[in-house]
PDB file of C-alpha atoms and ligand atoms in Angstrom:
ATOM      1  CA  MET A 133     -76.581 161.823-169.200  1.00 85.00           C
ATOM      2  CA  ARG A 134     -73.495 159.666-168.621  1.00 92.00           C
ATOM      3  CA  GLY A 135     -72.248 162.328-166.254  1.00 95.00           C
ATOM      4  CA  ALA A 136     -75.446 162.042-164.231  1.00 96.00           C
ATOM      5  CA  ALA A 137     -75.233 158.249-164.098  1.00 97.00           C
ATOM      6  CA  ALA A 138     -71.566 158.436-163.056  1.00 97.00           C
ATOM      7  CA  LEU A 139     -72.428 160.961-160.339  1.00 97.00           C
ATOM      8  CA  PHE A 140     -75.156 158.645-158.981  1.00 98.00           C
ATOM      9  CA  VAL A 141     -72.762 155.675-158.934  1.00 98.00           C
ATOM     10  CA  GLU A 142     -70.011 157.658-157.196  1.00 98.00           C
ATOM     11  CA  HIS A 143     -72.232 159.058-154.463  1.00 98.00           C
ATOM     12  CA  ALA A 144     -73.912 155.682-153.940  1.00 98.00           C
ATOM     13  CA  ARG A 145     -70.482 154.061-153.560  1.00 98.00           C
ATOM     14  CA  GLN A 146     -69.319 156.675-151.048  1.00 98.00           C
ATOM     15  CA  ALA A 147     -72.537 156.544-148.979  1.00 98.00           C
ATOM     16  CA  VAL A 148     -72.634 152.752-148.803  1.00 98.00           C
ATOM     17  CA  LEU A 149     -68.942 152.680-147.894  1.00 98.00           C
ATOM     18  CA  THR A 150     -69.299 155.230-145.103  1.00 97.00           C
ATOM     19  CA  ARG A 151     -72.858 154.708-143.842  1.00 96.00           C
ATOM     20  CA  GLY A 152     -73.951 151.363-145.230  1.00 98.00           C
ATOM     21  CA  ARG A 153     -76.808 152.839-147.244  1.00 98.00           C
ATOM     22  CA  PHE A 154     -77.578 155.484-149.867  1.00 98.00           C
ATOM     23  CA  SER A 155     -80.648 157.696-149.882  1.00 98.00           C
ATOM     24  CA  VAL A 156     -81.503 159.500-153.097  1.00 98.00           C
ATOM     25  CA  ALA A 157     -84.479 161.642-154.099  1.00 98.00           C
ATOM     26  CA  LEU A 158     -84.983 161.384-157.857  1.00 98.00           C
ATOM     27  CA  ALA A 159     -86.289 164.047-160.189  1.00 98.00           C
ATOM     28  CA  GLY A 160     -89.263 163.417-162.410  1.00 97.00           C
ATOM     29  CA  GLY A 161     -90.067 164.773-165.843  1.00 96.00           C
ATOM     30  CA  ASN A 162     -88.308 163.753-169.045  1.00 96.00           C
ATOM     31  CA  THR A 163     -84.728 164.919-168.667  1.00 97.00           C
ATOM     32  CA  PRO A 164     -83.536 162.309-166.162  1.00 98.00           C
ATOM     33  CA  ARG A 165     -85.117 159.384-168.042  1.00 98.00           C
ATOM     34  CA  ARG A 166     -81.984 158.767-170.102  1.00 96.00           C
ATOM     35  CA  ALA A 167     -79.768 158.879-167.010  1.00 98.00           C
ATOM     36  CA  TYR A 168     -82.001 156.338-165.263  1.00 98.00           C
ATOM     37  CA  ALA A 169     -81.920 154.060-168.330  1.00 98.00           C
ATOM     38  CA  LEU A 170     -78.104 154.257-168.339  1.00 98.00           C
ATOM     39  CA  LEU A 171     -78.033 153.269-164.659  1.00 98.00           C
ATOM     40  CA  ALA A 172     -80.140 150.209-165.513  1.00 98.00           C
ATOM     41  CA  GLY A 173     -77.420 148.953-167.874  1.00 98.00           C
ATOM     42  CA  GLU A 174     -73.692 148.299-167.862  1.00 97.00           C
ATOM     43  CA  PRO A 175     -71.232 149.607-166.945  1.00 97.00           C
ATOM     44  CA  PHE A 176     -73.229 151.498-164.316  1.00 98.00           C
ATOM     45  CA  ARG A 177     -75.676 148.820-163.099  1.00 98.00           C
ATOM     46  CA  SER A 178     -73.126 146.477-161.568  1.00 98.00           C
ATOM     47  CA  ARG A 179     -71.226 149.337-159.919  1.00 98.00           C
ATOM     48  CA  VAL A 180     -74.156 149.985-157.542  1.00 98.00           C
ATOM     49  CA  ASP A 181     -75.073 147.820-154.555  1.00 98.00           C
ATOM     50  CA  TRP A 182     -78.812 148.156-155.195  1.00 98.00           C
ATOM     51  CA  SER A 183     -79.680 146.341-151.960  1.00 98.00           C
ATOM     52  CA  ARG A 184     -78.327 149.391-150.097  1.00 98.00           C
ATOM     53  CA  VAL A 185     -80.021 152.040-152.264  1.00 98.00           C
ATOM     54  CA  HIS A 186     -83.148 153.776-150.954  1.00 98.00           C
ATOM     55  CA  ILE A 187     -85.210 155.545-153.593  1.00 98.00           C
ATOM     56  CA  PHE A 188     -87.349 158.609-152.931  1.00 99.00           C
ATOM     57  CA  TRP A 189     -88.595 161.313-155.296  1.00 98.00           C
ATOM     58  CA  SER A 190     -88.120 165.077-155.196  1.00 98.00           C
ATOM     59  CA  ASP A 191     -91.773 165.367-156.223  1.00 98.00           C
ATOM     60  CA  GLU A 192     -94.679 163.486-157.750  1.00 98.00           C
ATOM     61  CA  ARG A 193     -97.732 164.281-159.764  1.00 98.00           C
ATOM     62  CA  CYS A 194    -101.023 163.410-158.016  1.00 98.00           C
ATOM     63  CA  VAL A 195    -101.956 160.693-160.468  1.00 98.00           C
ATOM     64  CA  PRO A 196    -102.169 156.903-160.113  1.00 98.00           C
ATOM     65  CA  PRO A 197     -98.825 155.026-160.186  1.00 98.00           C
ATOM     66  CA  ASP A 198     -99.598 153.458-163.551  1.00 97.00           C
ATOM     67  CA  ASP A 199    -100.387 156.831-165.135  1.00 98.00           C
ATOM     68  CA  ALA A 200     -97.849 157.829-167.826  1.00 97.00           C
ATOM     69  CA  ARG A 201     -97.485 161.212-166.063  1.00 98.00           C
ATOM     70  CA  SER A 202     -96.346 159.558-162.836  1.00 98.00           C
ATOM     71  CA  ASN A 203     -92.684 160.152-161.962  1.00 98.00           C
ATOM     72  CA  CYS A 204     -92.646 156.786-160.223  1.00 98.00           C
ATOM     73  CA  HIS A 205     -94.005 155.152-163.403  1.00 98.00           C
ATOM     74  CA  MET A 206     -91.275 156.807-165.470  1.00 98.00           C
ATOM     75  CA  THR A 207     -88.570 155.741-162.999  1.00 98.00           C
ATOM     76  CA  ARG A 208     -89.833 152.166-162.751  1.00 98.00           C
ATOM     77  CA  THR A 209     -89.945 151.825-166.534  1.00 98.00           C
ATOM     78  CA  ALA A 210     -86.481 153.331-167.040  1.00 98.00           C
ATOM     79  CA  LEU A 211     -84.661 151.962-163.997  1.00 98.00           C
ATOM     80  CA  LEU A 212     -86.358 150.276-161.056  1.00 98.00           C
ATOM     81  CA  ASP A 213     -87.878 147.362-162.962  1.00 98.00           C
ATOM     82  CA  HIS A 214     -84.386 146.523-164.299  1.00 98.00           C
ATOM     83  CA  VAL A 215     -82.232 146.513-161.142  1.00 98.00           C
ATOM     84  CA  PRO A 216     -82.253 144.236-158.078  1.00 98.00           C
ATOM     85  CA  ILE A 217     -83.547 146.825-155.619  1.00 98.00           C
ATOM     86  CA  PRO A 218     -85.761 145.514-152.811  1.00 98.00           C
ATOM     87  CA  SER A 219     -89.316 146.899-153.091  1.00 98.00           C
ATOM     88  CA  ALA A 220     -89.058 147.926-149.417  1.00 98.00           C
ATOM     89  CA  ASN A 221     -86.336 150.391-150.485  1.00 98.00           C
ATOM     90  CA  ILE A 222     -88.699 152.277-152.778  1.00 98.00           C
ATOM     91  CA  TYR A 223     -90.669 155.046-151.063  1.00 98.00           C
ATOM     92  CA  ARG A 224     -93.340 156.009-153.560  1.00 98.00           C
ATOM     93  CA  ILE A 225     -95.382 159.178-153.144  1.00 98.00           C
ATOM     94  CA  ARG A 226     -98.944 157.854-153.301  1.00 98.00           C
ATOM     95  CA  GLY A 227    -100.297 160.072-156.071  1.00 98.00           C
ATOM     96  CA  GLU A 228    -103.551 158.170-156.197  1.00 98.00           C
ATOM     97  CA  ILE A 229    -104.815 159.411-152.822  1.00 98.00           C
ATOM     98  CA  ARG A 230    -105.845 162.907-151.693  1.00 98.00           C
ATOM     99  CA  PRO A 231    -102.877 165.290-152.120  1.00 98.00           C
ATOM    100  CA  ALA A 232    -102.775 166.324-148.445  1.00 98.00           C
ATOM    101  CA  ALA A 233    -102.915 162.680-147.377  1.00 98.00           C
ATOM    102  CA  ALA A 234    -100.194 161.765-149.894  1.00 98.00           C
ATOM    103  CA  ALA A 235     -97.947 164.492-148.463  1.00 98.00           C
ATOM    104  CA  LYS A 236     -98.538 163.262-144.910  1.00 98.00           C
ATOM    105  CA  ASP A 237     -97.912 159.671-145.985  1.00 98.00           C
ATOM    106  CA  TYR A 238     -94.643 160.729-147.618  1.00 98.00           C
ATOM    107  CA  GLU A 239     -93.575 162.606-144.498  1.00 98.00           C
ATOM    108  CA  ALA A 240     -94.209 159.394-142.549  1.00 98.00           C
ATOM    109  CA  ALA A 241     -91.979 157.506-145.000  1.00 98.00           C
ATOM    110  CA  LEU A 242     -89.239 160.108-144.498  1.00 98.00           C
ATOM    111  CA  ALA A 243     -89.587 159.780-140.709  1.00 98.00           C
ATOM    112  CA  HIS A 244     -89.488 156.001-140.975  1.00 98.00           C
ATOM    113  CA  TYR A 245     -86.287 156.053-142.992  1.00 98.00           C
ATOM    114  CA  PHE A 246     -84.408 158.864-141.210  1.00 98.00           C
ATOM    115  CA  GLY A 247     -85.775 158.114-137.741  1.00 97.00           C
ATOM    116  CA  THR A 248     -84.477 160.589-135.193  1.00 93.00           C
ATOM    117  CA  GLU A 249     -81.697 161.764-137.541  1.00 94.00           C
ATOM    118  CA  PRO A 250     -82.172 164.944-139.609  1.00 94.00           C
ATOM    119  CA  VAL A 251     -83.761 164.338-143.027  1.00 97.00           C
ATOM    120  CA  ARG A 252     -80.564 164.614-145.044  1.00 96.00           C
ATOM    121  CA  PHE A 253     -80.506 162.873-148.411  1.00 97.00           C
ATOM    122  CA  ASP A 254     -77.139 161.711-149.716  1.00 97.00           C
ATOM    123  CA  LEU A 255     -78.206 162.972-153.118  1.00 97.00           C
ATOM    124  CA  VAL A 256     -81.154 164.952-154.478  1.00 97.00           C
ATOM    125  CA  ILE A 257     -81.558 165.031-158.257  1.00 98.00           C
ATOM    126  CA  LEU A 258     -83.527 167.963-159.634  1.00 98.00           C
ATOM    127  CA  GLY A 259     -84.673 169.209-162.998  1.00 98.00           C
ATOM    128  CA  LEU A 260     -85.394 172.762-164.075  1.00 98.00           C
ATOM    129  CA  GLY A 261     -88.609 173.933-165.668  1.00 98.00           C
ATOM    130  CA  THR A 262     -88.690 176.606-168.385  1.00 98.00           C
ATOM    131  CA  ASN A 263     -90.346 178.853-165.801  1.00 97.00           C
ATOM    132  CA  GLY A 264     -87.591 178.330-163.243  1.00 98.00           C
ATOM    133  CA  HIS A 265     -89.417 175.766-161.126  1.00 98.00           C
ATOM    134  CA  THR A 266     -87.681 172.749-159.667  1.00 98.00           C
ATOM    135  CA  ALA A 267     -89.236 169.698-158.039  1.00 98.00           C
ATOM    136  CA  SER A 268     -92.802 171.000-157.662  1.00 98.00           C
ATOM    137  CA  LEU A 269     -91.682 174.349-156.302  1.00 98.00           C
ATOM    138  CA  PHE A 270     -93.567 176.447-158.827  1.00 98.00           C
ATOM    139  CA  PRO A 271     -93.491 180.256-159.069  1.00 98.00           C
ATOM    140  CA  GLY A 272     -95.910 182.023-156.767  1.00 97.00           C
ATOM    141  CA  THR A 273     -97.037 178.931-154.865  1.00 98.00           C
ATOM    142  CA  PRO A 274     -97.308 178.874-151.037  1.00 98.00           C
ATOM    143  CA  VAL A 275     -94.998 175.851-150.798  1.00 98.00           C
ATOM    144  CA  LEU A 276     -92.046 178.128-151.649  1.00 98.00           C
ATOM    145  CA  ASN A 277     -92.310 179.539-148.116  1.00 98.00           C
ATOM    146  CA  GLU A 278     -92.870 176.218-146.312  1.00 98.00           C
ATOM    147  CA  ARG A 279     -90.059 175.840-143.794  1.00 97.00           C
ATOM    148  CA  THR A 280     -91.567 173.350-141.331  1.00 97.00           C
ATOM    149  CA  ARG A 281     -93.088 170.504-143.283  1.00 98.00           C
ATOM    150  CA  ARG A 282     -90.730 168.087-145.057  1.00 98.00           C
ATOM    151  CA  ALA A 283     -93.140 167.397-147.893  1.00 98.00           C
ATOM    152  CA  ALA A 284     -96.214 169.294-148.967  1.00 98.00           C
ATOM    153  CA  GLU A 285     -99.059 169.219-151.455  1.00 98.00           C
ATOM    154  CA  VAL A 286     -99.258 172.031-153.969  1.00 98.00           C
ATOM    155  CA  TYR A 287    -101.894 172.956-156.538  1.00 98.00           C
ATOM    156  CA  VAL A 288    -100.213 174.071-159.764  1.00 98.00           C
ATOM    157  CA  ALA A 289    -102.818 176.274-161.480  1.00 97.00           C
ATOM    158  CA  GLU A 290    -100.901 176.505-164.769  1.00 95.00           C
ATOM    159  CA  LEU A 291    -101.042 172.720-165.060  1.00 97.00           C
ATOM    160  CA  ASP A 292    -104.409 172.327-163.283  1.00 98.00           C
ATOM    161  CA  MET A 293    -102.714 169.582-161.306  1.00 98.00           C
ATOM    162  CA  TRP A 294    -101.996 168.735-157.684  1.00 98.00           C
ATOM    163  CA  ARG A 295     -98.500 167.628-156.818  1.00 98.00           C
ATOM    164  CA  VAL A 296     -96.506 166.583-153.767  1.00 98.00           C
ATOM    165  CA  THR A 297     -93.000 167.976-153.359  1.00 98.00           C
ATOM    166  CA  LEU A 298     -90.068 167.918-150.983  1.00 98.00           C
ATOM    167  CA  THR A 299     -89.836 171.318-149.359  1.00 98.00           C
ATOM    168  CA  VAL A 300     -86.929 173.750-149.629  1.00 97.00           C
ATOM    169  CA  PRO A 301     -85.376 172.970-146.239  1.00 96.00           C
ATOM    170  CA  VAL A 302     -85.232 169.241-147.002  1.00 97.00           C
ATOM    171  CA  ILE A 303     -83.621 169.771-150.405  1.00 97.00           C
ATOM    172  CA  ASN A 304     -81.153 172.258-148.948  1.00 96.00           C
ATOM    173  CA  ALA A 305     -80.218 169.817-146.182  1.00 95.00           C
ATOM    174  CA  ALA A 306     -79.013 167.225-148.735  1.00 95.00           C
ATOM    175  CA  ALA A 307     -75.336 166.325-148.894  1.00 94.00           C
ATOM    176  CA  VAL A 308     -75.336 166.762-152.684  1.00 95.00           C
ATOM    177  CA  VAL A 309     -77.834 168.322-155.098  1.00 96.00           C
ATOM    178  CA  ALA A 310     -77.497 167.641-158.835  1.00 97.00           C
ATOM    179  CA  PHE A 311     -79.496 169.631-161.367  1.00 97.00           C
ATOM    180  CA  LEU A 312     -79.949 167.944-164.742  1.00 98.00           C
ATOM    181  CA  VAL A 313     -80.797 170.512-167.402  1.00 98.00           C
ATOM    182  CA  SER A 314     -81.080 169.718-171.074  1.00 97.00           C
ATOM    183  CA  GLY A 315     -82.372 171.505-174.160  1.00 97.00           C
ATOM    184  CA  ALA A 316     -82.404 174.978-175.650  1.00 98.00           C
ATOM    185  CA  ASP A 317     -85.824 175.637-174.129  1.00 98.00           C
ATOM    186  CA  LYS A 318     -84.159 175.726-170.695  1.00 98.00           C
ATOM    187  CA  ALA A 319     -81.405 178.148-171.679  1.00 98.00           C
ATOM    188  CA  ASP A 320     -83.168 181.344-170.542  1.00 98.00           C
ATOM    189  CA  ALA A 321     -84.322 179.804-167.255  1.00 98.00           C
ATOM    190  CA  LEU A 322     -80.833 178.459-166.533  1.00 97.00           C
ATOM    191  CA  ARG A 323     -79.256 181.845-167.206  1.00 97.00           C
ATOM    192  CA  ASP A 324     -81.847 183.653-165.062  1.00 97.00           C
ATOM    193  CA  VAL A 325     -81.548 181.196-162.164  1.00 96.00           C
ATOM    194  CA  LEU A 326     -77.755 181.326-162.118  1.00 94.00           C
ATOM    195  CA  PHE A 327     -77.007 184.864-163.246  1.00 95.00           C
ATOM    196  CA  GLY A 328     -80.269 186.789-163.049  1.00 95.00           C
ATOM    197  CA  PRO A 329     -81.446 189.007-160.192  1.00 96.00           C
ATOM    198  CA  ARG A 330     -82.412 187.089-157.076  1.00 95.00           C
ATOM    199  CA  ASP A 331     -86.154 186.578-157.371  1.00 97.00           C
ATOM    200  CA  PRO A 332     -87.054 183.160-155.937  1.00 97.00           C
ATOM    201  CA  GLU A 333     -90.806 183.806-156.137  1.00 97.00           C
ATOM    202  CA  ARG A 334     -90.375 184.029-159.923  1.00 97.00           C
ATOM    203  CA  MET A 335     -87.393 181.608-160.190  1.00 97.00           C
ATOM    204  CA  PRO A 336     -87.914 179.053-157.401  1.00 98.00           C
ATOM    205  CA  ALA A 337     -84.790 177.066-158.347  1.00 97.00           C
ATOM    206  CA  GLN A 338     -82.884 179.994-156.780  1.00 96.00           C
ATOM    207  CA  LEU A 339     -84.182 178.789-153.399  1.00 97.00           C
ATOM    208  CA  ILE A 340     -81.889 175.770-153.711  1.00 96.00           C
ATOM    209  CA  GLN A 341     -78.989 177.480-152.015  1.00 84.00           C
ATOM    210  CA  PRO A 342     -77.710 174.850-149.635  1.00 63.00           C
ATOM    211  CA  ALA A 343     -75.311 176.107-147.067  1.00 63.00           C
ATOM    212  CA  ALA A 344     -73.152 173.070-146.547  1.00 62.00           C
ATOM    213  CA  ILE A 345     -73.674 171.072-149.681  1.00 73.00           C
ATOM    214  CA  GLU A 346     -72.248 170.480-153.099  1.00 85.00           C
ATOM    215  CA  ILE A 347     -74.392 171.535-156.045  1.00 91.00           C
ATOM    216  CA  SER A 348     -73.634 169.997-159.418  1.00 93.00           C
ATOM    217  CA  TRP A 349     -75.171 171.517-162.509  1.00 95.00           C
ATOM    218  CA  LEU A 350     -75.101 168.928-165.283  1.00 96.00           C
ATOM    219  CA  VAL A 351     -76.218 170.762-168.380  1.00 96.00           C
ATOM    220  CA  ASP A 352     -75.955 170.154-172.095  1.00 95.00           C
ATOM    221  CA  ARG A 353     -74.591 172.712-174.574  1.00 95.00           C
ATOM    222  CA  ALA A 354     -78.071 173.748-175.706  1.00 97.00           C
ATOM    223  CA  ALA A 355     -79.202 174.542-172.166  1.00 97.00           C
ATOM    224  CA  ALA A 356     -75.890 176.326-171.477  1.00 96.00           C
ATOM    225  CA  SER A 357     -76.078 178.355-174.693  1.00 96.00           C
ATOM    226  CA  ARG A 358     -77.284 181.556-172.971  1.00 96.00           C
ATOM    227  CA  LEU A 359     -74.891 181.453-170.042  1.00 94.00           C
ATOM    228  CA  PRO A 360     -72.480 184.409-169.852  1.00 91.00           C
ATOM    229  CA  VAL A 361     -69.556 181.992-169.603  1.00 68.00           C
ATOM    230  CA  PRO A 362     -67.781 179.895-172.284  1.00 61.00           C
ATOM    231  CA  THR A 363     -69.939 176.765-172.692  1.00 54.00           C
ATOM    232  CA  GLU A 364     -66.858 174.558-172.539  1.00 59.00           C
ATOM    233  CA  THR A 365     -66.857 175.139-168.777  1.00 55.00           C
ATOM    234  CA  ALA A 366     -70.424 173.851-168.402  1.00 53.00           C
ATOM    235  CA  SER A 367     -70.605 170.243-167.159  1.00 56.00           C
ATOM    236  CA  PRO A 368     -72.042 168.322-170.090  1.00 55.00           C
ATOM    237  CA  ILE A 369     -74.637 165.831-168.897  1.00 61.00           C
ATOM    238  CA  ASP A 370     -73.255 163.142-171.163  1.00 50.00           C
ATOM    239  CA  SER A 371     -69.664 163.200-170.111  1.00 41.00           C
ATOM    240  CA  ASN A 372     -68.164 160.761-167.694  1.00 38.00           C
ATOM    241  CA  HIS A 373     -66.242 163.608-166.205  1.00 33.00           C
ATOM    242  CA  ALA A 374     -67.686 167.012-165.657  1.00 34.00           C
ATOM    243  CA  ASP A 375     -64.761 168.682-167.363  1.00 33.00           C
ATOM    244  CA  ALA A 376     -64.901 166.682-170.563  1.00 33.00           C
ATOM    245  CA  PRO A 377     -67.099 168.806-172.850  1.00 33.00           C
ATOM    246  CA  ARG A 378     -69.029 166.558-175.236  1.00 35.00           C
ATOM    247  CA  ASP A 379     -72.217 166.821-177.181  1.00 34.00           C
ATOM    248  CA  THR A 380     -75.017 165.191-175.279  1.00 37.00           C
ATOM    249  CA  GLU A 381     -76.905 163.743-178.233  1.00 32.00           C
TER     250      GLU A 381
HETATM  251  C1  6PG B 561     -91.697 166.978-162.551  1.00 78.85           C
HETATM  252  C2  6PG B 561     -90.333 167.397-162.101  1.00 78.85           C
HETATM  253  C3  6PG B 561     -90.069 168.793-162.539  1.00 78.85           C
HETATM  254  C4  6PG B 561     -89.132 168.643-163.702  1.00 78.85           C
HETATM  255  C5  6PG B 561     -89.047 169.904-164.514  1.00 78.85           C
HETATM  256  C6  6PG B 561     -88.254 169.652-165.797  1.00 78.85           C
HETATM  257  O1  6PG B 561     -92.376 166.266-161.815  1.00 78.85           O
HETATM  258  O2  6PG B 561     -92.029 167.345-163.682  1.00 78.85           O
HETATM  259  O3  6PG B 561     -89.942 167.094-160.939  1.00 78.85           O
HETATM  260  O4  6PG B 561     -89.499 169.648-161.596  1.00 78.85           O
HETATM  261  O5  6PG B 561     -87.833 168.292-163.224  1.00 78.85           O
HETATM  262  O6  6PG B 561     -90.369 170.285-164.856  1.00 78.85           O
HETATM  263  O7  6PG B 561     -88.962 168.672-166.522  1.00 78.85           O
HETATM  264  P1  6PG B 561     -88.364 168.033-167.886  1.00 78.85           P
HETATM  265  O8  6PG B 561     -87.145 167.274-167.483  1.00 78.85           O
HETATM  266  O9  6PG B 561     -89.468 167.169-168.395  1.00 78.85           O
HETATM  267  O10 6PG B 561     -88.044 169.192-168.789  1.00 78.85           O
END
């Protein structure tokens, strides 16, 4: 996860230098937790001007903010409660209200931040589900085809849970997208997304095909174990430099 923390620091530095602020949409789930905890400590913490960082999420579960399943709760515990970021710079998806209202509220937050400019995050961090989903773009859900709204509510039947997610156009408009993928249980999905037949209904992460952006895949050896390429070329999550293969334990 050191590679992920280093990537965050580098893109934050560049964005603040060039535009005076850094907008990032964070992934939820478990994988990024370690990267967020690293960012909350040295040497990464003091390399970020937290007053210029604006935190969004790629998606959120429709649960209260203090619920252990909340992505905001996970991020606060691992990172936000430990860095000097102004609370006004944190744009929480309000999981405690009706999903449609939470999506609208989040779209209003996006409009407030980006104003008349296009919604173009400096960095979007994503995870990958074992079924090929990313953010809350789950296989077979209507949100996969949403091209107008910037955020949308989605009912995930397999989890019996409502979620709010950034839509495909917003993610693909980002300057940089970084996938963090860890664990042998992701190996088949990672192979299918990257090297399988194009089938975004079944493997929604394939929809993240940004035209003009950089995609970084930060994967550990276990997740890369089924790729049809030598694993030493995969970017280990734990390395400071993408080309320095290291175990991620
Ligand atoms: C979420 C995430 C989701 C996640 C993947 C991988 O809210 O759960 O946004 O897309 O990134 O499900 O989750 P893990 O990192 O827990 O394996």
